[in-house]
Each structure stands twice: as C-alpha cells, then as structure tokens.
PDB file of C-alpha atoms in Angstrom:
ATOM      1  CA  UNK A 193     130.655 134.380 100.562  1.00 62.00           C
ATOM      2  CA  UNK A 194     130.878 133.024  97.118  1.00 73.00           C
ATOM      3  CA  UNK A 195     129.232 129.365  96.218  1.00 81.00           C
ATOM      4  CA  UNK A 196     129.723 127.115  93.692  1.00 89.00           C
ATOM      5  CA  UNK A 197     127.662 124.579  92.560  1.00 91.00           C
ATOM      6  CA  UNK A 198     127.031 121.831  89.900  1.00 93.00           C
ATOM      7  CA  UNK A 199     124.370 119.515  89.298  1.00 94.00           C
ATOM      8  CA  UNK A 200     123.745 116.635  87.039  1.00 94.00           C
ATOM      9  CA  UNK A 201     120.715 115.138  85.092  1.00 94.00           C
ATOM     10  CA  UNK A 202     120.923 111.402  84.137  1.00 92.00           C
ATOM     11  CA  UNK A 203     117.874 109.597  82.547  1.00 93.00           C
ATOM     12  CA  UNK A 204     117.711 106.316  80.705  1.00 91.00           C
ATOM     13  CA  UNK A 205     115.231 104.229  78.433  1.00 86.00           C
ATOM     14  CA  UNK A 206     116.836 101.053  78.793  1.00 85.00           C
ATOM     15  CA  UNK A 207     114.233  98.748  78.959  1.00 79.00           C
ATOM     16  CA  UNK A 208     116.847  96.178  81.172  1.00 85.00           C
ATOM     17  CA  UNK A 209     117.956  98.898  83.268  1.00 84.00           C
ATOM     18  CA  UNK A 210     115.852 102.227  83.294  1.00 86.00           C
ATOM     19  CA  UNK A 211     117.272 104.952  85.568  1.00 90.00           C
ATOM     20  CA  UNK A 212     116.619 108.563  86.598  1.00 92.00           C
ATOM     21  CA  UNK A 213     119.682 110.488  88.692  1.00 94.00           C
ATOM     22  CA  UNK A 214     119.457 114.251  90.008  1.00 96.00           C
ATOM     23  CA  UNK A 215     121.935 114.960  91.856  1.00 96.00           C
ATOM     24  CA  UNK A 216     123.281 118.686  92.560  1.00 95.00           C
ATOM     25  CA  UNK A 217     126.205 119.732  95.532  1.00 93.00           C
ATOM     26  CA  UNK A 218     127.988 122.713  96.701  1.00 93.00           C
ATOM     27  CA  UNK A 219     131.888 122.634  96.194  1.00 93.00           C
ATOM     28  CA  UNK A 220     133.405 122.987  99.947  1.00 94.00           C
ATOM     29  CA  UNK A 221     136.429 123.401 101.112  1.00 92.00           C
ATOM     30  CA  UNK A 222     138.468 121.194 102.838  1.00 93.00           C
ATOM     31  CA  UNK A 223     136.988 119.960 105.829  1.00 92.00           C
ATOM     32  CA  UNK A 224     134.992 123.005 105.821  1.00 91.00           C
ATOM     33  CA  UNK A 225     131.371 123.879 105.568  1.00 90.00           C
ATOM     34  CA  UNK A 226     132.303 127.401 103.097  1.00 90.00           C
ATOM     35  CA  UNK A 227     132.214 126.948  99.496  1.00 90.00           C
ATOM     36  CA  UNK A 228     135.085 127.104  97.226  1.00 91.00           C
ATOM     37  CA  UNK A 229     136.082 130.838  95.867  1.00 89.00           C
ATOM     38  CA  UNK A 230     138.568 130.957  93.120  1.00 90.00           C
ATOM     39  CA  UNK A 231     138.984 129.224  90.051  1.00 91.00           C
ATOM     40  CA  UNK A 232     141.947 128.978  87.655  1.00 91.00           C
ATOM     41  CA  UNK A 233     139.746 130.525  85.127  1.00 92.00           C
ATOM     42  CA  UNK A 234     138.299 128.802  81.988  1.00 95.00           C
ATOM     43  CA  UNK A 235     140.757 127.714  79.366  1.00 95.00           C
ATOM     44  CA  UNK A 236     140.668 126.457  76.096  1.00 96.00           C
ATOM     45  CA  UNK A 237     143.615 124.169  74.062  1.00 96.00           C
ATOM     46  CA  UNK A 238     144.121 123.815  70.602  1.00 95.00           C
ATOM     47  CA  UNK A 239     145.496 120.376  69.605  1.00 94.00           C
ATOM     48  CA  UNK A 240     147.012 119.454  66.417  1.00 93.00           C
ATOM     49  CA  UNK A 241     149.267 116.236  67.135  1.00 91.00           C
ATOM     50  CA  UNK A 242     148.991 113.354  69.762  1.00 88.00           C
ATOM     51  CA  UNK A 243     152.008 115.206  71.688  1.00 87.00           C
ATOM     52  CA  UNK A 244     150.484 115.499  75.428  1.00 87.00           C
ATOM     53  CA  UNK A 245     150.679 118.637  76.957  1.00 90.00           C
ATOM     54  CA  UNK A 246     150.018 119.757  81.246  1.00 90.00           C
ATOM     55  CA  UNK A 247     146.612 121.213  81.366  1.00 93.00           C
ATOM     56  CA  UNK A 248     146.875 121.947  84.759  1.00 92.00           C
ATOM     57  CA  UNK A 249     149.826 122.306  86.535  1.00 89.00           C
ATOM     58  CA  UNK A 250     149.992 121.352  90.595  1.00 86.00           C
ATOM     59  CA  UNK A 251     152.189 124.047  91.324  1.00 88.00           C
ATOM     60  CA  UNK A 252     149.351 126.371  90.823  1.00 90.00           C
ATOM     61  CA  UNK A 253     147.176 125.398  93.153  1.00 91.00           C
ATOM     62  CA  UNK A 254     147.127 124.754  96.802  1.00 91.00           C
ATOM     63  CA  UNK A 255     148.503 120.768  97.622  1.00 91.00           C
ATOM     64  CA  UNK A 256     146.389 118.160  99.285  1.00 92.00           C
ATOM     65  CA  UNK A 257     142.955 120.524  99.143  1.00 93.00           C
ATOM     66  CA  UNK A 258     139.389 120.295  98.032  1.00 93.00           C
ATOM     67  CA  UNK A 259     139.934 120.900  94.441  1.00 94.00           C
ATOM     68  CA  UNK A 260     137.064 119.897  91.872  1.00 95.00           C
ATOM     69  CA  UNK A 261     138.775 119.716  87.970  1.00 96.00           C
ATOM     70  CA  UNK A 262     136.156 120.587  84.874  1.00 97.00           C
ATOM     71  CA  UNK A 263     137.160 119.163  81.656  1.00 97.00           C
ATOM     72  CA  UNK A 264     135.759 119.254  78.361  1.00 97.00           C
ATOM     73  CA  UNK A 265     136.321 118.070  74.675  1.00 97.00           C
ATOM     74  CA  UNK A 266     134.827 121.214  73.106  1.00 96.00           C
ATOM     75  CA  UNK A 267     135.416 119.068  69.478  1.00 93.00           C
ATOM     76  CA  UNK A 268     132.371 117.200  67.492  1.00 90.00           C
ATOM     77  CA  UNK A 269     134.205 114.526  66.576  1.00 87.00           C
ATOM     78  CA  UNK A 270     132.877 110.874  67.839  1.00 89.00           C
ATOM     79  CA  UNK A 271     135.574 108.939  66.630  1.00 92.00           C
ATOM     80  CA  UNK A 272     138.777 111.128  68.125  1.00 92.00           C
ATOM     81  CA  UNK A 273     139.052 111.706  71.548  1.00 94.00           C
ATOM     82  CA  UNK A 274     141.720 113.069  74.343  1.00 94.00           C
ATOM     83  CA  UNK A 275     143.527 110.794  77.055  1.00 92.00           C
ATOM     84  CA  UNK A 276     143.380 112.535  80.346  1.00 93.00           C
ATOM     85  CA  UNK A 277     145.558 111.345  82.694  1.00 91.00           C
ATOM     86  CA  UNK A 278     147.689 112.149  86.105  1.00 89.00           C
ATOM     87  CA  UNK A 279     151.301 113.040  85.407  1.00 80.00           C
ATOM     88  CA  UNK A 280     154.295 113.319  88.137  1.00 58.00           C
ATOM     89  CA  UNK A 281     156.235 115.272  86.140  1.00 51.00           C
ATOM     90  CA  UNK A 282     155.678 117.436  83.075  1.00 48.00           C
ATOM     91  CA  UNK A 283     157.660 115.448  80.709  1.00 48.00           C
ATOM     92  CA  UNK A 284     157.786 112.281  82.542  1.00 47.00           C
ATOM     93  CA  UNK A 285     155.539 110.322  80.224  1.00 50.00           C
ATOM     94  CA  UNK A 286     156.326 107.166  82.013  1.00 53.00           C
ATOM     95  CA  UNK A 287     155.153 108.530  85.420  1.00 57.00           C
ATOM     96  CA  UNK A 288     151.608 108.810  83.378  1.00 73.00           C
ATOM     97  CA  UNK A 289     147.821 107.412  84.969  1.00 86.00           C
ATOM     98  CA  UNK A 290     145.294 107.617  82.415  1.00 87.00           C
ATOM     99  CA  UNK A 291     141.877 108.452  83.952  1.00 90.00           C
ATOM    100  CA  UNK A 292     140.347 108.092  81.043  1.00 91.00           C
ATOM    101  CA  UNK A 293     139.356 109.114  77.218  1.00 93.00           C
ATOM    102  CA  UNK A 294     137.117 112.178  76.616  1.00 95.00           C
ATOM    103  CA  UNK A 295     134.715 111.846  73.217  1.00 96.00           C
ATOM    104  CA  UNK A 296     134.076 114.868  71.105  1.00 95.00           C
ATOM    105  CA  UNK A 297     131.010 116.459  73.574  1.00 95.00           C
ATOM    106  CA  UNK A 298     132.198 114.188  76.458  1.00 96.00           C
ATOM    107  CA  UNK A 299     133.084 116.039  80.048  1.00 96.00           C
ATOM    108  CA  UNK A 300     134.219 115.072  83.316  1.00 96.00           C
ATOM    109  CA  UNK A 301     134.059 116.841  87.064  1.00 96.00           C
ATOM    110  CA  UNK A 302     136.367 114.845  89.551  1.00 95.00           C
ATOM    111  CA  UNK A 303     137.545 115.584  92.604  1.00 94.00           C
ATOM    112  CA  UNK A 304     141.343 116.842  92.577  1.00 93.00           C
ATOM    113  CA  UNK A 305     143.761 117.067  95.596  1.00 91.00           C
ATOM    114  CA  UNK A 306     146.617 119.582  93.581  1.00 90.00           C
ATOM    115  CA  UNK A 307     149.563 117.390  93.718  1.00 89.00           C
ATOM    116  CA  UNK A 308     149.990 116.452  90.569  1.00 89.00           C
ATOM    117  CA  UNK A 309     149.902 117.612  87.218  1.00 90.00           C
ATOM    118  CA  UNK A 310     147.122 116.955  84.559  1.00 92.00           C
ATOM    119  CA  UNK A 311     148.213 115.879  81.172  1.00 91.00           C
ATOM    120  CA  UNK A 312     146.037 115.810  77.907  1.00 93.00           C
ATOM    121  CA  UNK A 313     147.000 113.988  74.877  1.00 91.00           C
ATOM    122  CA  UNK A 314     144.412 114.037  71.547  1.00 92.00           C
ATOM    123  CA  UNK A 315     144.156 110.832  69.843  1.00 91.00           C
ATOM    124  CA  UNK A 316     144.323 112.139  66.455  1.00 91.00           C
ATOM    125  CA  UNK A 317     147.873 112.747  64.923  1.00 90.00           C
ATOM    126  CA  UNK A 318     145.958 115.190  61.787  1.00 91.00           C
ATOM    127  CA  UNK A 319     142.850 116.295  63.058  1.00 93.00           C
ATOM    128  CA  UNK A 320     142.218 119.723  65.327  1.00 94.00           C
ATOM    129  CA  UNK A 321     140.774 119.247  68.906  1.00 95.00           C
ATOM    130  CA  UNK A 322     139.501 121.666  71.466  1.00 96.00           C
ATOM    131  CA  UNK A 323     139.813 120.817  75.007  1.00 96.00           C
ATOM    132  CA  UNK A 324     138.300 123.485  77.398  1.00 97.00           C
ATOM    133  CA  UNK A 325     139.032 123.246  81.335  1.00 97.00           C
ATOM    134  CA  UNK A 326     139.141 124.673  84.533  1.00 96.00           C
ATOM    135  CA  UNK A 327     139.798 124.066  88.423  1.00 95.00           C
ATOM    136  CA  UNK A 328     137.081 125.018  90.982  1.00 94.00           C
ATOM    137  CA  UNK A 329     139.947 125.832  93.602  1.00 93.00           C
ATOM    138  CA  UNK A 330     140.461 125.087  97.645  1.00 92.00           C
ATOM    139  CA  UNK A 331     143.389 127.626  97.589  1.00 90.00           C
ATOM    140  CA  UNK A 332     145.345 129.225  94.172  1.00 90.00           C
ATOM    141  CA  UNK A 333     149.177 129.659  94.957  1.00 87.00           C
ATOM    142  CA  UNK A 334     150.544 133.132  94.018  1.00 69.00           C
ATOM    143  CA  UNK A 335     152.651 133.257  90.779  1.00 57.00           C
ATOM    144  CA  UNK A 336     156.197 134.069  91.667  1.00 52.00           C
ATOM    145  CA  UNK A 337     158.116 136.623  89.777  1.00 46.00           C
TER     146      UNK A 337
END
C-alpha cells in the first residue's frame, strides 16, 4: 500500500515570540486509516495576464473526500504574486473565495473536499509567473470519452 507523507519545519528568532514547529503526517483517506494513492500528477502554469484560470477542476476528483491540494508559485518575484481562491463555476468570477495570495517562493498544502473548482489569477498584468500544483487524491474520477 502506497503512503504519502509531508512534513514541515518552522523556526523563528523573534526575540518577542521565538518558536520551533516539526510537524510531519500521513495523508489518509476518508475516515480511513490507509494512505492516499493517486495524485493528479504535478503541473505547471504559465501566466502572462491577471485573467484567472481553473487549476484544478472538481469534476476530476472524487466529491466530499480526503483530498490534500499542493500549490506553488514556482516565480522569484517578491512583489507579484497569484490569488488562489475557490470557484463554483469556471467562469463564474462572482461565485469566487479567495484563500489567499501566493509570493514568488510561497506554497500552500490545505485540505480539499473536491467540490469545487480552484481558480488562480497572477497579480501582474506584464510579467510571466509559474504556478506549479498538484492534488494528493482520496479517489480520481475516470475521464469520460
């Protein structure tokens, strides 16, 4: 049986507030002790305008399960960034939850149920961005066709 883990290193110097987290887990499926799988495979988007486009799309993946989302902006710069954000609908920019903004080098790993789509939009109208991601999955749906 396949396992997937991650772990994270967090140290600080901050004389107000020092702090020292190590924390590691194994992805599970739902309400399950076996680890997750499959993956959606690691992808990579070019950006060149501030037009958003579905990273991840919920019809791909298995609805209300265990999913963990990986996402990365792959770019160096520290003053552009992407908006990541929940999406009902492809092009239903009003139905849009930003989760947040992602800094050149900056990453995320949340926890992601599958029932909606994942919309990325770069901040910078001229400048080229690279976003990579990918979906640790509880369950990939079959392409039809």
């Amino acid at each position: 049986m396949a396992t997937i883990n991650a772990s994270i290193s967090i140290s600080s110097d901050i004389m107000s507030y020092p702090v020292s987290i190590n924390k590691s887990m194994t992805m599970k499926k739902d309400q399950s002790c076996n680890g997750l799988e499959e993956t959606t495979g690691m992808r990579t988007k070019k950006f060149t305008s501030t037009t958003a486009a579905v990273i991840v799309e919920q019809d791909e993946l298995t609805d209300d399960k265990a999913h963990k989302l990986y996402v990365r902006n792959a770019s160096t710069s520290k003053v552009n960034f992407f908006y990541i954000a929940y999406n009902a609908s492809a092009a239903g920019a009003t139905t849009t939850e930003t989760i947040g903004k992602l800094y050149g080098g900056d990453w995320m790993l949340i926890p992601y149920d599958g029932n909606v789509n994942i919309n990325a939009a770069s901040s910078s109208a001229t400048d080229t961005q690279y976003l990579e991601y990918m979906v640790f999955a509880d369950g990939v749906v079959t392409a039809a066709g």
